[in-house]
Amino acid sequence: MLTITQALVDQIVAHARKDHPDEACGVVAGPAGSDRPERFIPMLNAAMSPTFYEFDSGDLLKLYREMDDRDEEPVVIYHSHTATQAYPSRTDISYANEPGAHYVLVSTADTDGLGEFQFRSFRIVDGAVTEEEVEVVAAY
């Protein structure tokens, strides 16, 4: 289960709305080993595409060095889908290389009547996708 603050959910959704119609992407870092997302890090979608996201390799290297210096790890890796439901695509699954991370997808398309923005979390390990419950809290 992903436990995340309302403030972080709001920041992720706001980023997805801001970058629409392109996909938004980013990371929420937290203390290593804690599974607690704390530091919101919006990233640039280097692909600048409505159907695909890609972290800039230089930005990603800088981010991982910074997290290492701060004894953090990527707790949440998020991106948005602009025209489909919030479910990992084959491409998303193939690029998922952090088995301990929560992969959050936000949909800025109303594809199932559940509302304009879907916020869902998944674990992706060795190509297997498992949806998990999301608990939104006021604070940890």
Short mmCIF file of C-alpha atoms in Angstrom, two decimals, residues 12 15-16 19-28 41-57 59-60 63-64 74 76-98 101-108 120 122 124:
data_model
loop_
_atom_site.label_atom_id
_atom_site.label_comp_id
_atom_site.label_asym_id
_atom_site.label_seq_id
_atom_site.Cartn_x
_atom_site.Cartn_y
_atom_site.Cartn_z
CA ILE A 12 1.41 15.51 -8.49
CA HIS A 15 1.91 18.98 -12.30
CA ALA A 16 -0.14 16.63 -14.51
CA ASP A 19 1.86 19.81 -18.44
CA HIS A 20 -1.33 18.56 -20.18
CA PRO A 21 -1.61 17.79 -23.10
CA ASP A 22 1.94 16.39 -22.70
CA GLU A 23 2.65 13.70 -20.14
CA ALA A 24 4.11 14.95 -16.86
CA CYS A 25 6.68 12.99 -14.88
CA GLY A 26 8.64 13.18 -11.68
CA VAL A 27 9.77 11.56 -8.46
CA VAL A 28 8.87 11.80 -4.80
CA ILE A 41 10.64 16.56 -7.48
CA PRO A 42 8.86 17.44 -10.73
CA MET A 43 10.94 16.54 -13.76
CA LEU A 44 10.91 17.68 -17.37
CA ASN A 45 9.45 15.23 -19.86
CA ALA A 46 12.34 15.24 -22.32
CA ALA A 47 10.10 13.59 -24.94
CA MET A 48 7.58 16.47 -24.68
CA SER A 49 4.92 14.04 -25.87
CA PRO A 50 1.24 13.43 -25.10
CA THR A 51 1.79 9.66 -25.38
CA PHE A 52 5.24 9.02 -23.90
CA TYR A 53 7.46 10.29 -21.13
CA GLU A 54 11.20 10.19 -20.77
CA PHE A 55 13.40 11.60 -18.03
CA ASP A 56 16.31 13.67 -19.32
CA SER A 57 19.38 11.50 -18.69
CA ASP A 59 18.62 15.50 -14.98
CA LEU A 60 18.14 11.92 -13.83
CA LEU A 63 18.74 13.63 -9.19
CA TYR A 64 20.21 10.24 -8.23
CA PRO A 74 12.83 7.26 -5.16
CA VAL A 76 7.28 7.29 -5.87
CA ILE A 77 7.90 7.56 -9.60
CA TYR A 78 4.96 9.25 -11.25
CA HIS A 79 3.73 10.24 -14.67
CA SER A 80 0.48 11.11 -16.35
CA HIS A 81 -1.54 9.61 -19.17
CA THR A 82 -3.35 12.24 -21.17
CA ALA A 83 -5.80 10.19 -23.23
CA THR A 84 -5.99 6.81 -21.52
CA GLN A 85 -6.71 5.39 -18.09
CA ALA A 86 -4.12 5.49 -15.32
CA TYR A 87 -2.65 2.03 -15.97
CA PRO A 88 0.96 1.22 -16.98
CA SER A 89 1.50 0.80 -20.71
CA ARG A 90 3.87 -1.82 -22.12
CA THR A 91 6.46 0.94 -22.49
CA ASP A 92 5.95 2.02 -18.86
CA ILE A 93 6.46 -1.57 -17.73
CA SER A 94 9.60 -2.02 -19.81
CA TYR A 95 11.16 1.14 -18.30
CA ALA A 96 10.25 0.31 -14.69
CA ASN A 97 13.62 -0.40 -13.09
CA GLU A 98 13.03 0.48 -9.43
CA ALA A 101 9.21 2.16 -5.92
CA HIS A 102 5.51 2.92 -6.12
CA TYR A 103 4.64 3.76 -9.73
CA VAL A 104 1.88 6.38 -9.61
CA LEU A 105 -0.15 7.17 -12.69
CA VAL A 106 -2.51 10.09 -13.01
CA SER A 107 -4.95 10.24 -15.90
CA THR A 108 -6.00 13.61 -17.24
CA ARG A 120 -3.55 5.05 -9.02
CA PHE A 122 1.27 0.14 -8.90
CA ILE A 124 6.12 -3.18 -11.16
#
